[in-house]
Coordinates of C-alpha atoms and ligand atoms in Angstrom, one line a residue:
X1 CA -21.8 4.1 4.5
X2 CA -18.5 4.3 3.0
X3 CA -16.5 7.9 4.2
X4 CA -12.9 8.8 2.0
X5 CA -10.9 12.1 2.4
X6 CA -10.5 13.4 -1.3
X7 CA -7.7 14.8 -2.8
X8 CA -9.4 16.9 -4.7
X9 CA -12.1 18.2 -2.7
X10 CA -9.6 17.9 0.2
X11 CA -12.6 16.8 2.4
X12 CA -14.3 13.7 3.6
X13 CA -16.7 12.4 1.1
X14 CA -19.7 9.8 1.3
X15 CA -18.7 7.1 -1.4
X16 CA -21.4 7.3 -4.0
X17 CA -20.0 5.4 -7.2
X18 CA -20.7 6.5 -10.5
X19 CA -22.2 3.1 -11.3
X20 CA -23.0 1.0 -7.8
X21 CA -23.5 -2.5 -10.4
X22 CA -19.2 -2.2 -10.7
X23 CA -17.7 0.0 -8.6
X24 CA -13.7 0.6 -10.6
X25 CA -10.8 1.6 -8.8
X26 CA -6.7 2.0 -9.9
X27 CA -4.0 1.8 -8.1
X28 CA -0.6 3.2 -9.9
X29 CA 1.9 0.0 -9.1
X30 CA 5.5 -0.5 -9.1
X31 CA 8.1 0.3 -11.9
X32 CA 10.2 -2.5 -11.7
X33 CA 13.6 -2.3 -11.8
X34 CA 14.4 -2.6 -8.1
X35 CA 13.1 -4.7 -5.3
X36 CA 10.0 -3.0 -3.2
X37 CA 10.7 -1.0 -0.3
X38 CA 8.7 -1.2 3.0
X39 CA 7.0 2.4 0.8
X40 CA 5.9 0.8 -1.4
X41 CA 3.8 -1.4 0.8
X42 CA 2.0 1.0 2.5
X43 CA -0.6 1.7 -0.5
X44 CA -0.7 -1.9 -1.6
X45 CA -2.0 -3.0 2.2
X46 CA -4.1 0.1 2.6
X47 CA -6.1 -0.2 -1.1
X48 CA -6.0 -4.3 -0.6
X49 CA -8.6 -3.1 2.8
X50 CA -10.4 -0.8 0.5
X51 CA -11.1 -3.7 -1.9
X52 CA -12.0 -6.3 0.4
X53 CA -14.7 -3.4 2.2
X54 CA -15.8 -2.3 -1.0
X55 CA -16.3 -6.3 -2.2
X56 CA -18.1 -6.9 1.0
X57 CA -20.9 -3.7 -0.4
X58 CA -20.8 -3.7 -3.8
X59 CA -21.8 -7.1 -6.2
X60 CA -18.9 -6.4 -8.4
X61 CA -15.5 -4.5 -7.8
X62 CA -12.9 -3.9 -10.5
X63 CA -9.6 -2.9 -9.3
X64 CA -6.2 -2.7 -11.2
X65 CA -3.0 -2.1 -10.3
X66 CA -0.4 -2.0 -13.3
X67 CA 2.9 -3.0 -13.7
X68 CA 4.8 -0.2 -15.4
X69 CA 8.0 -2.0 -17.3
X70 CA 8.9 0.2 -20.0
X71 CA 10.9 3.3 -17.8
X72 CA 14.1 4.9 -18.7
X73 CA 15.4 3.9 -15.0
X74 CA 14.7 -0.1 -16.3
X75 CA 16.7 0.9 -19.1
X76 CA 19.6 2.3 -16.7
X77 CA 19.4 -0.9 -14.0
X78 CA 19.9 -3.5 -16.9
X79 CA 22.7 -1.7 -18.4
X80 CA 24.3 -1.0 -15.0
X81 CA 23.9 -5.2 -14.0
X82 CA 24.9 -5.9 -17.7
X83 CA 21.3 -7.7 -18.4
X84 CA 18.5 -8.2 -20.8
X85 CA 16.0 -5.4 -19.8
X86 CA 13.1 -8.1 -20.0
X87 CA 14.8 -10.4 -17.6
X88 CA 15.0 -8.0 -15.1
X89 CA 11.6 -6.3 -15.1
X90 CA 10.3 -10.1 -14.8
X91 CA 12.6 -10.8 -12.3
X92 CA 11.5 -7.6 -10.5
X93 CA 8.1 -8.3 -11.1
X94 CA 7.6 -11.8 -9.5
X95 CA 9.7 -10.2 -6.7
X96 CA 7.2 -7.7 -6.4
X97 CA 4.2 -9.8 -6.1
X98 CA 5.8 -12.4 -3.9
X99 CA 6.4 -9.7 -1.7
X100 CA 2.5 -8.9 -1.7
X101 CA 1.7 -12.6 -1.3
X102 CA 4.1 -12.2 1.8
X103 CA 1.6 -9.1 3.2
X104 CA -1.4 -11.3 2.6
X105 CA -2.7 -9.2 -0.2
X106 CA -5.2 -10.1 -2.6
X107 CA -4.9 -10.6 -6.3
X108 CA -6.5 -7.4 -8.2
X109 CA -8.7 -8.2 -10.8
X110 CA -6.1 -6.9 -13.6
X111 CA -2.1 -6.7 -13.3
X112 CA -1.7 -4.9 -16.6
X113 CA 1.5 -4.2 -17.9
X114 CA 2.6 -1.5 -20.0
X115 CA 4.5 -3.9 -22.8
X116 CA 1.3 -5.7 -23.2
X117 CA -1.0 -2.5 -24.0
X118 CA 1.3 -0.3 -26.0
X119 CA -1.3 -0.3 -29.1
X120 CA -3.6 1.6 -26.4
X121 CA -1.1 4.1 -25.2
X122 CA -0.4 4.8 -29.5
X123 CA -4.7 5.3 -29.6
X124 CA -4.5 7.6 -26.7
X125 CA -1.3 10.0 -28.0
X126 CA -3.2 9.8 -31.5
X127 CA -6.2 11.1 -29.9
X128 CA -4.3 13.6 -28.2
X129 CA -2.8 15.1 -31.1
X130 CA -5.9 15.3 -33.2
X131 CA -7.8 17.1 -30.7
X132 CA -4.7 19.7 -30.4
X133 CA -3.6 18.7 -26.3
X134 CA -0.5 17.4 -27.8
X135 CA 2.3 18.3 -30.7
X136 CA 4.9 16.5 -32.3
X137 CA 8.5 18.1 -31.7
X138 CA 11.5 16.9 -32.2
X139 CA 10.4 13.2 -32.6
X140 CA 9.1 13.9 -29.7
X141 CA 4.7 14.2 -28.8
X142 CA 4.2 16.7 -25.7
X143 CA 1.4 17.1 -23.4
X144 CA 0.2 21.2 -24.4
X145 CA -0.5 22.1 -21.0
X146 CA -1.8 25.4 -21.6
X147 CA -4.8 23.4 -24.2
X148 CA -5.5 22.6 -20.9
X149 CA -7.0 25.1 -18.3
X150 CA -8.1 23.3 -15.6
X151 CA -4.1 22.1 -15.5
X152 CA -3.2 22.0 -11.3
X153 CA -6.8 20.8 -9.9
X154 CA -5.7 17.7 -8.3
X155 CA -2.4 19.5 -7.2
X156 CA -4.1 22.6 -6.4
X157 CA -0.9 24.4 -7.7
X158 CA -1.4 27.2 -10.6
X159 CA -0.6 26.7 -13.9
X160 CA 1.2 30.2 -13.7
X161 CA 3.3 28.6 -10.6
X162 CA 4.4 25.6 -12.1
X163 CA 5.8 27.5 -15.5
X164 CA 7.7 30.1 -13.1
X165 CA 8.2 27.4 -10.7
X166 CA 10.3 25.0 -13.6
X167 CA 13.9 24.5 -12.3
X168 CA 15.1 22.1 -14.7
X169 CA 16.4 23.1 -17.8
X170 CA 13.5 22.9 -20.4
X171 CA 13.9 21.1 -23.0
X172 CA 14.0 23.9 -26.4
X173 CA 11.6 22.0 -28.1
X174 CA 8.6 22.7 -25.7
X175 CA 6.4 25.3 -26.0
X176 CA 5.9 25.6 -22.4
X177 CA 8.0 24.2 -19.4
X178 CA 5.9 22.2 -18.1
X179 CA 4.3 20.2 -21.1
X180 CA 5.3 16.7 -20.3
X181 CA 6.3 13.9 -23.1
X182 CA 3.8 11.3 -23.8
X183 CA 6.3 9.6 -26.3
X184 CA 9.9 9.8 -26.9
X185 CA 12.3 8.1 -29.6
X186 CA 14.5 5.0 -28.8
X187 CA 17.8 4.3 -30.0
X188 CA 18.7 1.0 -31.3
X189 CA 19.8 -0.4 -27.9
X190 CA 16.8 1.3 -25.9
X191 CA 13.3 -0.4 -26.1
X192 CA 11.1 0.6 -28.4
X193 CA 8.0 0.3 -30.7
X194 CA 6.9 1.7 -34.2
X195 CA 4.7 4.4 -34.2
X196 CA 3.5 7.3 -36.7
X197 CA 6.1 9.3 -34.5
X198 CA 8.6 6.7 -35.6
X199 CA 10.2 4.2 -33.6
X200 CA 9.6 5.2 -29.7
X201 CA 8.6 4.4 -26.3
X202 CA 5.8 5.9 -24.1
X203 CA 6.2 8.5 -21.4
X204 CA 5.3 7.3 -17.6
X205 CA 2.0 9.1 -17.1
X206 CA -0.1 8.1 -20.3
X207 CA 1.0 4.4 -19.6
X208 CA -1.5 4.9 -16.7
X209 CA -4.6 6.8 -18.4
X210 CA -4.5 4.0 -21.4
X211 CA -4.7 1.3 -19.2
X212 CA -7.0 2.8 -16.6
X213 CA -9.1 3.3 -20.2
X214 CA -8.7 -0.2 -21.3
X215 CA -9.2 -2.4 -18.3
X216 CA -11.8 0.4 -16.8
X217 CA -13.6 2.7 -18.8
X218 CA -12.9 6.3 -19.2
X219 CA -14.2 7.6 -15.9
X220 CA -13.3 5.9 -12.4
X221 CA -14.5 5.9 -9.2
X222 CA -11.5 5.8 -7.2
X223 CA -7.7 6.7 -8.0
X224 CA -5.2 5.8 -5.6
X225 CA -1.4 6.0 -4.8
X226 CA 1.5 7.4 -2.8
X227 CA 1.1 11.2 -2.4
X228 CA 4.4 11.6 -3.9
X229 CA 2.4 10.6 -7.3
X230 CA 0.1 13.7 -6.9
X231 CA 2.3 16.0 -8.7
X232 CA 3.7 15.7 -11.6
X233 CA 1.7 11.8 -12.0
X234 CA -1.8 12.5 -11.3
X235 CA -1.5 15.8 -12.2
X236 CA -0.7 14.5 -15.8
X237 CA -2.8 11.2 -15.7
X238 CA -6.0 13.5 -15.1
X239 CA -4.9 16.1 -17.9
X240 CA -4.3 13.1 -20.4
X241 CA -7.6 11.6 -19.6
X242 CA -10.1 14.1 -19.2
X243 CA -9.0 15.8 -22.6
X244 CA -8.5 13.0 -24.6
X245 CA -12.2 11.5 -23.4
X246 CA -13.9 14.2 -22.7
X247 CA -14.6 13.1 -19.2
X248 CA -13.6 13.0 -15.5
X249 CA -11.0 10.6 -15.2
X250 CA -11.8 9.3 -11.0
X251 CA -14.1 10.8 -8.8
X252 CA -12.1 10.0 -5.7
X253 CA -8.4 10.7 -5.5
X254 CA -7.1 8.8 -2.5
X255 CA -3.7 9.2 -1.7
X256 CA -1.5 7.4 1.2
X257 CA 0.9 9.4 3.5
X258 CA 4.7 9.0 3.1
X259 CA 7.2 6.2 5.6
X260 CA 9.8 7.8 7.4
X261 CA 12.6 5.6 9.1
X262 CA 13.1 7.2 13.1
X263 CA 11.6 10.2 11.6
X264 CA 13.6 10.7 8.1
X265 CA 12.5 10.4 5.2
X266 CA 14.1 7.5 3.6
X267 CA 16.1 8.1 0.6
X268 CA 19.2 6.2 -1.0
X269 CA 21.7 9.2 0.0
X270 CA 20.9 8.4 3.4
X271 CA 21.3 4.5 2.8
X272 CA 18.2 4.2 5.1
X273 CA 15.6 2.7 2.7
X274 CA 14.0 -0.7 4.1
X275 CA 13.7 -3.4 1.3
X276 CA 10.7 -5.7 2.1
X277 CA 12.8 -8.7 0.7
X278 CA 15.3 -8.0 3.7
X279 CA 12.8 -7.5 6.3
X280 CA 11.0 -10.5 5.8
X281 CA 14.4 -12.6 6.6
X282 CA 13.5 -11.2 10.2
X283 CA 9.8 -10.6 10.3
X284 CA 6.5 -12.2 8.9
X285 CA 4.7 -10.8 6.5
X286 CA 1.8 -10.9 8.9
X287 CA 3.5 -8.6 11.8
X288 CA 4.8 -6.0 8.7
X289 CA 1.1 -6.0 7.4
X290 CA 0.4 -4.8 11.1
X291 CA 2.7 -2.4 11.8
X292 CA 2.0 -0.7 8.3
X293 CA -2.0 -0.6 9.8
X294 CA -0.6 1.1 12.9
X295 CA -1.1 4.8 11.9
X296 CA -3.8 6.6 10.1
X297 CA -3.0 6.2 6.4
X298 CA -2.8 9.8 5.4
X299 CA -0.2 10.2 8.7
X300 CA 3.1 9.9 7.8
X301 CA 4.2 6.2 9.1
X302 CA 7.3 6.3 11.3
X303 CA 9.1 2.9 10.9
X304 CA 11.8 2.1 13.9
X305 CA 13.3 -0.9 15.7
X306 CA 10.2 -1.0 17.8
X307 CA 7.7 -0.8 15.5
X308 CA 7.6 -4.1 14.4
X309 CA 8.4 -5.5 17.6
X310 CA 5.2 -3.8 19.2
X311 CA 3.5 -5.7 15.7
X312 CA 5.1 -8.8 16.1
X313 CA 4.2 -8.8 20.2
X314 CA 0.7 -7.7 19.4
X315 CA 0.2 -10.3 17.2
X316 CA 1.4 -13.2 19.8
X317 CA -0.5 -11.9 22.6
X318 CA -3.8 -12.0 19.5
X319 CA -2.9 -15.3 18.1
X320 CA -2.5 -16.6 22.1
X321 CA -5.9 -15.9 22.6
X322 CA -7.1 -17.5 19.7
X323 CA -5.3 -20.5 21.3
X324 CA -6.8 -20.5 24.0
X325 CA -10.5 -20.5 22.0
X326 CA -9.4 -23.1 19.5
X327 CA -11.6 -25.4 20.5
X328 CA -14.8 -22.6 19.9
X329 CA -16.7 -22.9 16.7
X330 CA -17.1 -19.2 15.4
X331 CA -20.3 -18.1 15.1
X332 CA -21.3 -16.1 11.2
X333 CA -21.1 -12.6 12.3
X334 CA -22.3 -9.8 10.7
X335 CA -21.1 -6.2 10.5
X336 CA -18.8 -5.5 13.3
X337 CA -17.0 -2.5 14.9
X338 CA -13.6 -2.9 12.9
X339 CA -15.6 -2.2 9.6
X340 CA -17.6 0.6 11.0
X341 CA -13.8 2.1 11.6
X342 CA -13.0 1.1 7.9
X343 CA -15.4 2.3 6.5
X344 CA -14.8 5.9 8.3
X345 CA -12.0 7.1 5.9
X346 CA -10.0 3.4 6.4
X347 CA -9.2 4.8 10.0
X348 CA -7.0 1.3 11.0
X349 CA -5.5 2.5 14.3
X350 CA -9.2 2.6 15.7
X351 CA -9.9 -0.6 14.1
X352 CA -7.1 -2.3 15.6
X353 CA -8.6 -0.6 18.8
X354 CA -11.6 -2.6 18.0
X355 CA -10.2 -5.4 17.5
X356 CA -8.2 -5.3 20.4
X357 CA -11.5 -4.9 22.9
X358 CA -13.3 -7.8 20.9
X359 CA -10.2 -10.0 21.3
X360 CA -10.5 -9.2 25.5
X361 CA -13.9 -9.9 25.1
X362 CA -13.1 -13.0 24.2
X363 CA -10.4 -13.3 26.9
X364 CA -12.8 -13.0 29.6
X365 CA -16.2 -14.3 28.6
X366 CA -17.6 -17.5 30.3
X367 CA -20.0 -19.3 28.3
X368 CA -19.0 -21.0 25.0
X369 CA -22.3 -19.8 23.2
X370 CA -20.9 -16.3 24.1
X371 CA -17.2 -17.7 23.0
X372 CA -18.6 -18.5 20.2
X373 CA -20.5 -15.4 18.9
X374 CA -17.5 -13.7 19.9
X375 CA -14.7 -15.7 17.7
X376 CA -17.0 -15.2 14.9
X377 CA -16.5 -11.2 15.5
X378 CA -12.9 -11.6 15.8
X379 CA -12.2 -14.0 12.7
X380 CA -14.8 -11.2 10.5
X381 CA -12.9 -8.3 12.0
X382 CA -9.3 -9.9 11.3
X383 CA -9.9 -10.7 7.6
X384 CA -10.6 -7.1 7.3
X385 CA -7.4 -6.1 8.5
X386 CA -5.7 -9.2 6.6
X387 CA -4.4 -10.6 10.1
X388 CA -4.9 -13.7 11.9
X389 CA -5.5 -15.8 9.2
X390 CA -2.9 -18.4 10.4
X391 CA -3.6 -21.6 12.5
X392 CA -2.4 -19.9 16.0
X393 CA -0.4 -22.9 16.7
X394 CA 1.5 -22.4 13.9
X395 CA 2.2 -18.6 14.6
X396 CA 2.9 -18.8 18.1
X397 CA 5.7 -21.8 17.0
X398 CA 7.7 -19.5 15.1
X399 CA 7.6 -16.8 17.0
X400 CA 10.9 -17.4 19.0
X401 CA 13.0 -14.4 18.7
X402 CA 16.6 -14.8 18.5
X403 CA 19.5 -12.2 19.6
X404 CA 16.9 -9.9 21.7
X405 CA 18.0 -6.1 22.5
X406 CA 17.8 -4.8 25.6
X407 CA 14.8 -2.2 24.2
X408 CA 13.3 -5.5 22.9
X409 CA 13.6 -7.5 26.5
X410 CA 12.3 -4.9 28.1
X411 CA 9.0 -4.8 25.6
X412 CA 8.8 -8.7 25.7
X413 CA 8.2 -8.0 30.0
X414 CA 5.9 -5.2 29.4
X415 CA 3.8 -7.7 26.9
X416 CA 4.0 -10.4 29.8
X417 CA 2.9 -8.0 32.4
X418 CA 0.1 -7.0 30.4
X419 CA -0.4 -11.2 29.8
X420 CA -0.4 -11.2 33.2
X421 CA -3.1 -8.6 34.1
X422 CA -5.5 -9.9 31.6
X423 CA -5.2 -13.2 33.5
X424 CA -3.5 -14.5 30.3
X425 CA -1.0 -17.0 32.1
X426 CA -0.4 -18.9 29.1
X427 CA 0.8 -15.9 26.9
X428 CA 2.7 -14.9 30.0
X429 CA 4.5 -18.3 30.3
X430 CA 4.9 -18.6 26.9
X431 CA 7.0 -15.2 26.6
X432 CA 9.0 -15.8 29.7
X433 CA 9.9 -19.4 27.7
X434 CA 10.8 -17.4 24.8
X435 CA 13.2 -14.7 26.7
X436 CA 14.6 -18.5 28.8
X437 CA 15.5 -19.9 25.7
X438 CA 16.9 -16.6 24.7
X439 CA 19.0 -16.8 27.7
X440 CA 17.1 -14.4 29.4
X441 CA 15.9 -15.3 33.0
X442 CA 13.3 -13.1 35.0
X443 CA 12.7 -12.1 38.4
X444 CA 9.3 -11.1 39.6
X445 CA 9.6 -8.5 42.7
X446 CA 7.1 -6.6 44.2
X447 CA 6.3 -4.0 41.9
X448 CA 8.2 -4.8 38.6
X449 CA 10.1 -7.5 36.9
X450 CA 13.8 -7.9 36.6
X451 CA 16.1 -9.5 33.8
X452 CA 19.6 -11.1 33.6
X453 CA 21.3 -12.5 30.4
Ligands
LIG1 ZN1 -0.2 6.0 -12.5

């Protein structure tokens, strides 16, 4: 039984999809005029779990996650870097997905991007209009959030709030502050498409609502995204949707907690914003796709300089052990503890608990029929997680740090002795190797372990 905290209900729900024969789910993806940040990964890893848990119960799972290149922040990066807008948001947008290829992410079923579907977004504003939840002003079509009352119940914040709340100078052309655009006018150098509002492109948040309406139907079962998106994006998305189809848009808003870097939130002022195309110059894939499982996804996720070393570590002393069973033909297992933790609201840090008791399991039985049955838990509970899915030989290779801290000396001896109480000799020789040819040696005394450079 499948358990999700919902936005909107702000409880943990049982999972009952509207139809179990194809169970839908969106994902709002990256606007692409900038390379991914480590931010931006958290949702793709966390919904790329749901999918694989929800593909493992239900026959058929459709899940889309778009690709929004029409933005007037595209339209700033290409004049800023002096290049064709469509250049860039492809350039950005195979940077994006090599990225998630990196993080061992599966494909969704759709990638849909907003150039491809703008005859949908048109249908959608035209419906809009006719059923008076939007007007035309000032070449301009707005969102009339007052034709809607239930305006706020994703958010939770009054309609009342928001108009008193409005900082921003409001446009004079709205009737109220908080009506949002759902299409604008393009110059001649800005991109744009003909429309019976003349020429124009769309606003941000109906991109999402005609697409989610194309590729999956008018009502959803699950809506997910950064919790940042909750207000003004799925505020608006939901508003958009519900009126112009007379139905719920999703029945389960999920939404993912932010990353903060040593406890700030990361933000370009502060120049502390960790691109993943950077990171992986340092780190695999694999060990970021662990460290982003490390807290609760609804927690905020603190990312520091030992974060991914505890991911990288924990993923040598994993990988070790599979070395040490290579031989050992896994055994099909059947539901194990890591998806029992999964499937309780996607709770990861007590799955990687799980997976850490199955893997000393496997350290310390005997018998290879016990071996066995016991790889075959460990290989099912690892593709859950999207980890360990290398040969171990290969991993444990590469794993050679270079230019060690002293905070990250010190964790390499606390991972040996740990190596070294679990009996695992080989992990412990194979990190004291690593901190040798680092031009570390170590000194075992009685009750602790020394260093030199
Ligand atoms: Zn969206």
């Amino acid at each position: 039984m499948l358990k999700l905290f919902n936005t909107f209900s702000k409880k943990i729900e049982i999972f009952k999809p509207i139809n179990p024969e194809r169970v839908t789910m969106y994902v709002c993806g990256p606007t692409v005029y900038n390379h991914p940040h480590i931010g931006n990964a958290r949702p793709a890893v966390i919904f790329d779990i749901l999918f694989k848990i929800l593909k493992d119960i239900y026959p058929e799972v459709i899940y889309a996650r778009n690709i929004t290149d029409v933005d007037d922040k595209i339209n700033d990066a290409a004049k800023k870097n002096k290049e064709n807008i469509s250049n860039l948001t492809q350039r950005y947008s195979t940077a994006y997905e090599e990225d998630m290829k990196n993080l061992g992410i599966i494909q969704p079923t759709f990638i849909p991007k907003v150039t491809d579907n703008i005859s949908s977004i048109i249908d959608m504003i035209s419906k809009l209009v006719e059923l008076n939840h939007a007007y035309v002003a000032n070449n301009h079509v707005l969102f009339d959030v007052e034709s809607f009352p239930k305006y706020g119940e994703i958010s939770k914040l009054k309609q009342k709030d928001l108009i008193s709340g409005a900082r921003i100078e409001v446009a004079p052309y709205k009737k109220n502050s908080s009506d949002f655009v759902l299409w604008k006018p393009s110059d001649n150098d800005t991109p744009g498409w003909s429309s019976p509002w003349g020429r124009g492109r769309p606003g941000w948040h109906i991109e999402c609502s005609a697409m989610i309406k194309k590729f999956l139907g008018n009502s959803i079962d699950i809506h997910g995204g950064g919790q940042d998106l909750i207000f003004p994006h799925h505020e608006n998305e939901n508003a958009q949707s519900t009126c112009a189809n007379n139905s719920i848009l999703a029945k389960y808003w999920i939404h993912n907690g932010f990353v903060t870097f040593n406890k700030k939130k990361m933000s370009k002022s502060l120049d502390n914003i960790i691109i993943l195309n950077d990171l992986k110059n340092k780190y695999r894939g694999e060990s970021i796709r662990f460290a982003l499982l490390s807290a609760h996804y609804r927690q905020p996720l603190d990312w520091n300089d030992t974060t991914m070393m505890n991911a990288e570590n924990s993923l040598n002393n994993l990988y070790s052990i599979l070395l040490n069973n290579v031989d050992i033909k896994p055994k099909i297992s059947r539901q194990t503890n890591v998806e029992k933790n999964l499937l309780n609201d996607i709770n990861t840090p007590e799955a990687i608990a799980s997976l850490y008791s199955t893997a000393r399991d496997l350290q310390k039985a005997k018998k290879n029929s016990l071996k066995s049955e016991i790889k075959g838990i460990l290989l099912r509970e690892s593709y859950f997680l999207g980890i360990l899915q290398k040969e171990p030989n290969e991993w444990l290779q590469k794993s050679d740090l270079l230019s060690l801290t002293d905070k990250e000396i010190n964790n390499l001896i606390r991972q040996r002795s740990l190596a070294r109480k679990n009996k695992n000799f080989q992990e412990a020789d194979r990190i004291r190797k690593n901190l040798l040819d680092n031009g570390i040696s170590i000194k075992d005394e009685k009750d602790e372990t020394r260093w030199t450079r």
